[in-house]
CSV table of C-alpha atoms in Angstrom, one decimal:
chain,number,residue,atom,x,y,z
Z,1,MET,CA,20.1,-207.9,-181.4
Z,2,ASN,CA,18.5,-204.6,-180.5
Z,3,ALA,CA,19.4,-201.8,-182.8
Z,4,VAL,CA,21.5,-199.1,-181.3
Z,5,ARG,CA,19.5,-195.8,-181.1
Z,6,GLU,CA,21.4,-192.8,-182.3
Z,7,PRO,CA,21.1,-189.7,-180.0
Z,8,ARG,CA,18.8,-187.0,-181.2
Z,9,ARG,CA,20.6,-184.3,-183.1
Z,10,ALA,CA,19.9,-180.7,-183.4
Z,11,PRO,CA,17.9,-179.6,-186.5
Z,12,GLU,CA,20.0,-178.5,-189.5
Z,13,PRO,CA,21.0,-174.8,-189.6
Z,14,GLU,CA,18.3,-172.7,-191.2
Z,15,LYS,CA,20.4,-171.6,-194.1
Z,16,THR,CA,20.8,-175.2,-195.3
Z,17,ARG,CA,17.1,-176.0,-195.2
Z,18,ARG,CA,14.8,-175.9,-198.2
Z,19,SER,CA,12.5,-173.0,-198.6
Z,20,GLY,CA,8.7,-173.1,-198.7
Z,21,PRO,CA,6.6,-175.2,-196.3
Z,22,HIS,CA,9.6,-177.0,-195.0
Z,23,LYS,CA,11.1,-173.7,-193.7
Z,24,VAL,CA,8.1,-173.2,-191.3
Z,25,GLY,CA,8.4,-176.8,-190.2
Z,26,ALA,CA,12.1,-176.4,-189.6
Z,27,TRP,CA,11.5,-173.2,-187.6
Z,28,ARG,CA,9.0,-174.9,-185.4
Z,29,GLU,CA,11.2,-178.0,-185.0
Z,30,HIS,CA,14.2,-175.9,-183.9
Z,31,HIS,CA,12.1,-174.0,-181.4
Z,32,ALA,CA,10.9,-177.2,-179.9
Z,33,TRP,CA,14.4,-178.6,-179.8
Z,34,SER,CA,15.8,-175.3,-178.3
Z,35,LEU,CA,13.1,-175.4,-175.6
Z,36,SER,CA,14.0,-178.9,-174.5
Z,37,ILE,CA,17.8,-178.7,-174.9
Z,38,SER,CA,17.9,-175.5,-172.9
Z,39,LEU,CA,16.1,-177.1,-170.0
Z,40,ARG,CA,18.4,-180.2,-170.2
Z,41,ARG,CA,21.5,-178.0,-170.2
Z,42,LEU,CA,20.2,-176.2,-167.1
Z,43,GLY,CA,19.5,-179.5,-165.4
Z,44,ALA,CA,23.1,-180.7,-166.3
Z,45,ARG,CA,24.5,-178.1,-163.9
Z,46,PRO,CA,22.0,-178.2,-161.1
Z,47,LEU,CA,24.1,-176.2,-158.5
Z,48,GLY,CA,24.7,-173.3,-160.8
Z,49,THR,CA,21.1,-173.2,-162.0
Z,50,LEU,CA,19.9,-173.4,-158.4
Z,51,LEU,CA,22.1,-170.5,-157.3
Z,52,THR,CA,21.0,-168.3,-160.2
Z,53,VAL,CA,17.3,-169.1,-159.7
Z,54,ALA,CA,17.7,-168.5,-155.9
Z,55,VAL,CA,19.4,-165.1,-156.3
Z,56,MET,CA,16.8,-163.9,-158.9
Z,57,GLY,CA,13.9,-165.4,-156.9
Z,58,VAL,CA,14.9,-163.6,-153.7
Z,59,ALA,CA,15.4,-160.3,-155.6
Z,60,LEU,CA,12.0,-160.6,-157.2
Z,61,ALA,CA,10.3,-161.6,-153.9
Z,62,LEU,CA,11.4,-158.4,-152.1
Z,63,PRO,CA,9.1,-156.1,-154.1
Z,64,LEU,CA,6.3,-158.5,-153.5
Z,65,ALA,CA,6.9,-158.5,-149.8
Z,66,PHE,CA,7.0,-154.7,-149.6
Z,67,TYR,CA,3.8,-154.5,-151.8
Z,68,LEU,CA,2.1,-156.9,-149.4
Z,69,LEU,CA,3.3,-154.9,-146.4
Z,70,LEU,CA,2.2,-151.6,-148.0
Z,71,GLY,CA,-1.3,-152.9,-148.8
Z,72,ASN,CA,-1.8,-154.1,-145.2
Z,73,VAL,CA,-0.6,-150.8,-143.8
Z,74,GLN,CA,-3.2,-149.1,-145.9
Z,75,ARG,CA,-5.9,-151.5,-144.7
Z,76,MET,CA,-4.8,-150.8,-141.1
Z,77,GLY,CA,-4.9,-147.1,-141.7
Z,78,ASP,CA,-8.4,-147.4,-143.1
Z,79,ALA,CA,-9.5,-149.4,-140.1
Z,80,LEU,CA,-7.9,-147.3,-137.4
Z,81,GLY,CA,-8.5,-143.8,-138.6
Z,82,ARG,CA,-8.2,-143.0,-142.2
Z,83,ASN,CA,-11.9,-143.0,-142.7
Z,84,GLN,CA,-12.9,-141.7,-139.2
Z,85,THR,CA,-16.1,-139.7,-138.9
Z,86,ILE,CA,-16.0,-136.0,-138.7
Z,87,SER,CA,-17.8,-134.5,-135.6
Z,88,VAL,CA,-19.8,-131.4,-136.2
Z,89,PHE,CA,-20.8,-129.7,-133.0
Z,90,MET,CA,-23.9,-127.5,-133.2
Z,91,LYS,CA,-24.3,-124.3,-131.3
Z,92,THR,CA,-25.8,-124.4,-127.8
Z,93,GLY,CA,-29.5,-123.9,-127.9
Z,94,GLN,CA,-30.1,-125.5,-131.2
Z,95,ASN,CA,-33.0,-127.9,-131.2
Z,96,ALA,CA,-33.6,-131.2,-133.0
Z,97,GLY,CA,-35.2,-129.6,-136.0
Z,98,MET,CA,-32.3,-127.2,-136.6
Z,99,ALA,CA,-29.8,-130.1,-136.3
Z,100,GLU,CA,-31.8,-132.1,-138.8
Z,101,THR,CA,-31.9,-129.2,-141.2
Z,102,ALA,CA,-28.1,-128.9,-141.1
Z,103,ALA,CA,-27.7,-132.6,-141.6
Z,104,SER,CA,-30.1,-132.5,-144.6
Z,105,ALA,CA,-28.0,-129.7,-146.1
Z,106,LEU,CA,-24.8,-131.7,-145.7
Z,107,ARG,CA,-26.3,-135.0,-147.0
Z,108,GLY,CA,-26.6,-133.4,-150.4
Z,109,ARG,CA,-22.9,-133.1,-150.8
Z,110,PRO,CA,-21.1,-135.7,-153.0
Z,111,GLU,CA,-18.3,-136.2,-150.5
Z,112,VAL,CA,-20.7,-137.4,-147.7
Z,113,ASP,CA,-21.4,-141.1,-147.3
Z,114,GLU,CA,-23.5,-141.0,-144.1
Z,115,ILE,CA,-24.6,-138.6,-141.4
Z,116,VAL,CA,-25.9,-139.6,-137.9
Z,117,VAL,CA,-27.5,-137.0,-135.7
Z,118,ARG,CA,-26.5,-137.5,-132.0
Z,119,THR,CA,-28.7,-135.9,-129.4
Z,120,PRO,CA,-27.4,-134.3,-126.2
Z,121,LYS,CA,-28.9,-137.3,-124.3
Z,122,ASP,CA,-26.8,-139.7,-126.4
Z,123,GLY,CA,-23.7,-137.7,-125.5
Z,124,LEU,CA,-24.6,-137.8,-121.8
Z,125,ASP,CA,-25.2,-141.5,-121.9
Z,126,GLU,CA,-21.7,-142.0,-123.5
Z,127,LEU,CA,-20.1,-139.9,-120.7
Z,128,ALA,CA,-22.0,-141.9,-118.1
Z,129,GLU,CA,-20.3,-145.1,-119.3
Z,130,VAL,CA,-16.9,-143.6,-118.8
Z,131,GLN,CA,-15.4,-144.5,-115.4
Z,132,GLY,CA,-15.4,-141.5,-113.0
Z,133,PHE,CA,-18.1,-139.4,-114.8
Z,134,SER,CA,-21.3,-141.1,-113.7
Z,135,GLY,CA,-21.3,-139.4,-110.2
Z,136,SER,CA,-20.5,-135.9,-111.6
Z,137,LEU,CA,-23.2,-136.1,-114.2
Z,138,GLN,CA,-25.9,-136.7,-111.6
Z,139,SER,CA,-25.2,-133.3,-110.0
Z,140,LEU,CA,-26.0,-131.4,-113.3
Z,141,ASP,CA,-29.2,-129.4,-113.4
Z,142,ALA,CA,-29.4,-129.4,-117.2
Z,143,ASN,CA,-27.7,-131.2,-120.1
Z,144,PRO,CA,-25.0,-128.8,-121.3
Z,145,LEU,CA,-24.1,-130.9,-124.4
Z,146,PRO,CA,-25.1,-129.8,-127.9
Z,147,PHE,CA,-26.4,-131.8,-130.9
Z,148,VAL,CA,-23.6,-133.5,-132.8
Z,149,LEU,CA,-23.5,-134.6,-136.4
Z,150,SER,CA,-21.3,-137.6,-137.1
Z,151,VAL,CA,-20.3,-137.2,-140.7
Z,152,LYS,CA,-18.7,-140.1,-142.5
Z,153,PRO,CA,-16.9,-139.2,-145.7
Z,154,LYS,CA,-17.0,-141.5,-148.7
Z,155,PRO,CA,-14.3,-144.2,-148.7
Z,156,GLY,CA,-11.2,-143.3,-150.7
Z,157,LEU,CA,-11.8,-139.6,-150.5
Z,158,SER,CA,-8.6,-137.6,-150.9
Z,159,ALA,CA,-7.3,-135.3,-148.1
Z,160,ASP,CA,-8.0,-132.2,-150.3
Z,161,ALA,CA,-11.6,-133.3,-150.8
Z,162,VAL,CA,-12.1,-133.9,-147.0
Z,163,ALA,CA,-10.6,-130.4,-146.3
Z,164,ARG,CA,-13.1,-128.8,-148.6
Z,165,LEU,CA,-15.9,-130.7,-146.9
Z,166,VAL,CA,-14.7,-129.5,-143.5
Z,167,ASP,CA,-14.7,-125.9,-144.7
Z,168,ALA,CA,-18.3,-126.3,-146.0
Z,169,MET,CA,-19.3,-127.7,-142.6
Z,170,LYS,CA,-17.8,-124.8,-140.8
Z,171,ASN,CA,-19.9,-122.4,-142.9
Z,172,THR,CA,-23.1,-124.3,-142.3
Z,173,PRO,CA,-25.6,-122.3,-140.3
Z,174,GLY,CA,-25.9,-123.3,-136.7
Z,175,VAL,CA,-22.5,-125.1,-136.6
Z,176,ASP,CA,-20.2,-124.1,-133.7
Z,177,MET,CA,-17.1,-126.3,-134.2
Z,178,VAL,CA,-15.9,-129.1,-136.5
Z,179,GLN,CA,-13.5,-131.7,-135.1
Z,180,ASP,CA,-11.6,-133.5,-137.9
Z,181,THR,CA,-8.5,-135.7,-138.0
Z,182,GLY,CA,-7.5,-134.3,-141.4
Z,183,SER,CA,-3.8,-134.0,-140.4
Z,184,TRP,CA,-3.8,-137.8,-139.6
Z,185,ARG,CA,-5.3,-138.5,-143.1
Z,186,GLN,CA,-2.7,-136.2,-144.8
Z,187,ARG,CA,0.2,-137.8,-143.0
Z,188,LEU,CA,-1.1,-141.3,-143.9
Z,189,ASP,CA,-1.6,-140.4,-147.5
Z,190,ALA,CA,1.9,-138.9,-147.7
Z,191,LEU,CA,3.3,-142.0,-146.1
Z,192,LEU,CA,1.5,-144.4,-148.5
Z,193,GLY,CA,2.6,-142.2,-151.4
Z,194,VAL,CA,6.3,-142.5,-150.4
Z,195,GLY,CA,5.9,-146.2,-149.8
Z,196,THR,CA,4.3,-146.7,-153.2
Z,197,ARG,CA,7.1,-144.8,-154.9
Z,198,ALA,CA,9.7,-146.8,-153.0
Z,199,VAL,CA,8.2,-150.1,-153.9
Z,200,THR,CA,8.1,-149.1,-157.6
Z,201,MET,CA,11.8,-148.0,-157.6
Z,202,LEU,CA,12.8,-151.1,-155.7
Z,203,ALA,CA,11.0,-153.4,-158.2
Z,204,LEU,CA,12.7,-151.6,-161.1
Z,205,LEU,CA,16.2,-151.8,-159.5
Z,206,LEU,CA,15.8,-155.5,-158.6
Z,207,GLY,CA,14.4,-156.2,-162.0
Z,208,ILE,CA,17.5,-154.8,-163.6
Z,209,ALA,CA,19.6,-156.8,-161.1
Z,210,ALA,CA,17.8,-160.0,-162.2
Z,211,LEU,CA,18.3,-159.1,-165.8
Z,212,LEU,CA,22.0,-158.7,-165.2
Z,213,VAL,CA,22.2,-162.1,-163.4
Z,214,VAL,CA,20.6,-163.9,-166.3
Z,215,GLY,CA,22.8,-162.0,-168.8
Z,216,ASN,CA,26.0,-163.0,-167.0
Z,217,THR,CA,24.9,-166.7,-166.7
Z,218,ILE,CA,24.1,-166.8,-170.4
Z,219,ARG,CA,27.4,-165.1,-171.3
Z,220,VAL,CA,29.4,-167.7,-169.3
Z,221,ASP,CA,27.4,-170.5,-171.1
Z,222,ILE,CA,28.2,-169.0,-174.5
Z,223,LEU,CA,31.9,-168.6,-173.8
Z,224,SER,CA,32.0,-172.3,-172.6
Z,225,ARG,CA,30.5,-173.3,-176.0
Z,226,SER,CA,32.5,-170.9,-178.2
Z,227,GLU,CA,34.0,-173.8,-180.3
Z,228,GLU,CA,30.6,-175.3,-180.9
Z,229,ILE,CA,29.2,-171.9,-181.9
Z,230,GLY,CA,32.1,-171.2,-184.1
Z,231,VAL,CA,31.5,-174.5,-186.0
Z,232,LEU,CA,27.8,-173.7,-186.5
Z,233,LEU,CA,28.7,-170.3,-187.8
Z,234,LEU,CA,31.2,-171.8,-190.2
Z,235,ILE,CA,28.8,-174.2,-191.8
Z,236,GLY,CA,26.3,-171.4,-192.4
Z,237,ALA,CA,24.0,-171.3,-189.4
Z,238,SER,CA,22.3,-167.9,-188.9
Z,239,ARG,CA,22.7,-165.9,-185.7
Z,240,PRO,CA,19.1,-166.4,-184.6
Z,241,PHE,CA,19.5,-170.1,-185.1
Z,242,VAL,CA,22.6,-170.2,-182.9
Z,243,ARG,CA,21.3,-168.0,-180.1
Z,244,ARG,CA,17.8,-169.5,-179.8
Z,245,PRO,CA,18.7,-172.1,-177.2
Z,246,TYR,CA,20.2,-169.4,-175.0
Z,247,LEU,CA,17.1,-167.3,-175.3
Z,248,TYR,CA,15.0,-170.2,-174.0
Z,249,ALA,CA,17.6,-170.8,-171.3
Z,250,GLY,CA,17.2,-167.2,-170.1
Z,251,ALA,CA,13.4,-167.6,-170.2
Z,252,TRP,CA,13.5,-170.8,-168.2
Z,253,LEU,CA,15.7,-169.1,-165.5
Z,254,GLY,CA,13.4,-166.2,-165.3
Z,255,PHE,CA,10.3,-168.4,-165.1
Z,256,LEU,CA,11.7,-170.6,-162.4
Z,257,ALA,CA,12.8,-167.5,-160.4
Z,258,GLY,CA,9.3,-166.0,-160.7
Z,259,VAL,CA,7.8,-169.2,-159.4
Z,260,LEU,CA,10.2,-169.1,-156.5
Z,261,ALA,CA,9.4,-165.4,-155.8
Z,262,VAL,CA,5.6,-166.0,-155.6
Z,263,ALA,CA,6.3,-169.1,-153.4
Z,264,LEU,CA,8.3,-167.0,-151.0
Z,265,ALA,CA,5.5,-164.3,-151.0
Z,266,ALA,CA,3.0,-167.0,-150.2
Z,267,VAL,CA,5.1,-168.2,-147.3
Z,268,LEU,CA,5.3,-164.6,-146.1
Z,269,GLU,CA,1.5,-164.3,-146.2
Z,270,LEU,CA,1.1,-167.4,-144.1
Z,271,ALA,CA,3.7,-166.2,-141.6
Z,272,MET,CA,1.9,-162.8,-141.2
Z,273,ALA,CA,-1.6,-164.3,-141.0
Z,274,GLY,CA,-1.2,-165.4,-137.3
Z,275,PRO,CA,0.0,-162.1,-135.9
Z,276,VAL,CA,-2.5,-160.1,-137.9
Z,277,SER,CA,-5.3,-162.3,-136.7
Z,278,ARG,CA,-4.3,-161.6,-133.1
Z,279,LEU,CA,-4.1,-157.8,-133.9
Z,280,SER,CA,-7.6,-158.0,-135.5
Z,281,ALA,CA,-9.0,-159.7,-132.4
Z,282,ALA,CA,-7.5,-156.9,-130.3
Z,283,TYR,CA,-9.4,-154.3,-132.3
Z,284,ASP,CA,-12.7,-156.3,-132.4
Z,285,GLY,CA,-12.2,-157.5,-136.0
Z,286,SER,CA,-11.8,-154.0,-137.5
Z,287,VAL,CA,-8.3,-154.8,-138.8
Z,288,SER,CA,-8.2,-157.4,-141.6
Z,289,PHE,CA,-5.3,-159.1,-143.4
Z,290,GLY,CA,-5.1,-158.8,-147.2
Z,291,GLY,CA,-2.9,-161.0,-149.3
Z,292,LEU,CA,-1.5,-160.5,-152.7
Z,293,PRO,CA,-4.0,-160.5,-155.6
Z,294,GLY,CA,-4.4,-163.8,-157.4
Z,295,TRP,CA,-3.4,-162.3,-160.8
Z,296,LEU,CA,0.0,-161.3,-159.4
Z,297,PHE,CA,0.8,-165.0,-158.7
Z,298,VAL,CA,0.2,-165.7,-162.4
Z,299,ALA,CA,1.7,-162.6,-163.9
Z,300,VAL,CA,5.1,-162.6,-161.9
Z,301,PRO,CA,6.5,-165.9,-163.4
Z,302,PHE,CA,5.7,-164.9,-166.9
Z,303,ALA,CA,6.9,-161.4,-166.5
Z,304,SER,CA,10.1,-162.8,-165.0
Z,305,ALA,CA,10.4,-165.2,-167.9
Z,306,LEU,CA,10.2,-162.2,-170.3
Z,307,LEU,CA,12.8,-160.4,-168.2
Z,308,GLY,CA,15.1,-163.5,-168.4
Z,309,TRP,CA,14.6,-163.7,-172.2
Z,310,LEU,CA,15.5,-160.0,-172.6
Z,311,GLY,CA,18.7,-160.4,-170.6
Z,312,ALA,CA,19.7,-163.5,-172.6
Z,313,ARG,CA,18.8,-161.6,-175.8
Z,314,LEU,CA,21.0,-158.7,-175.1
Z,315,VAL,CA,24.0,-160.7,-174.1
Z,316,SER,CA,23.8,-163.5,-176.7
Z,317,ALA,CA,23.3,-161.1,-179.6
Z,318,ARG,CA,26.5,-159.2,-178.6
Z,319,GLN,CA,28.6,-162.3,-177.9
Z,320,ILE,CA,27.6,-164.2,-181.1
Z,321,ARG,CA,28.1,-161.1,-183.2
Z,322,ARG,CA,31.6,-160.8,-181.9
Z,323,MET,CA,32.3,-164.5,-182.6
Z,324,ALA,CA,30.9,-164.1,-186.1
Z,325,ALA,CA,33.1,-161.1,-186.7
Z,326,GLY,CA,36.2,-162.8,-185.4
C-alpha cells in the first residue's frame, strides 16, 4: 500500500528553533513557506482577490493614463507650435549683406538653433502660391517685401529664455519688427505645468487609496484567523513570524494590481494609436504618438508590490500587537 503523505506544515515558530546556522536556515525556510502559502490563500478566495486586484489595478492605471495623455499633448504642442520659428523682419531698403550681418550676430547666441535668411523674392513667391494673390502681384512695379530672418530657437527652451531672445532681436541693428508666438508658448508651458502637478497629486492620492484597500483586505484576513494567530502567540511565536505571510499577501496583491495597471495602460496605447495615426496623416506626419517608457512597465508592478507590502505591514503590526496584548 502507498504510504499516506502528510500535508506540509508551517515551519516551527522562531523562538523554538535552535540558534546558530539553523536560525538562518529556519528564517529562509519560513520566508519561502510564507511566500507560497500567501499565494495559495489568495487563490483559495478567487473572487475577493480578483475584486481587490481589479480595484487597485484601475486606481493605479489612472495616473498612467493621464501621464500618457500629458506626454502626447506635449508632443502635439511641440509639433504644432511650441517650437515655431520667430520671424524677424528687416527694415525696408536693407540689402542681402545687411541681412546676413544681422543673421551672423544672432547665430552667436546660445538660444538660437538655426537661422534661415529669406529674400524678398522668396516672400513674393510664397504669396503667389496663395489663391487670389497671383494676379495682384503682377501689377506691382517693385517688390515691397523686406528680408526676413526665420529664427528657430533650440528645442526645450523656456518661455523666459525665448522672451530674452526676442528682446535681443528687437535691438539688433536693421530690424524693423519681430513676430513671435511667445504667448502661445507661455500658455502651453503653464498648461503642461498644471497637468504635471495634477498627475503627481492624482498618483499620490490613488496610491494612498490602493494602500488602504490592501490594508483593509489584510485586516479582514487577520480577523478571520484570530484563533490561529492566538495559538501561535501562546506557543511562543514572535510577531514577525506571525505577520510574515500577511506581508507577502499584501505584496502579491500589489504586484498583481501593478501588472493589471500596466496591461490597461498598454491597451489604452493601442486604442489611441489609430486616431493619432490619422491625426498625424492630417498634419503630414508632424504629429507623432509616444507611448509610455519601457522602464515604467517594469517599475510599476514592483512599486505597487512595495505599496501593498507597506499597507499590509501597517495593518498587520497593529492587529497582531492588539491580539498579543489581549
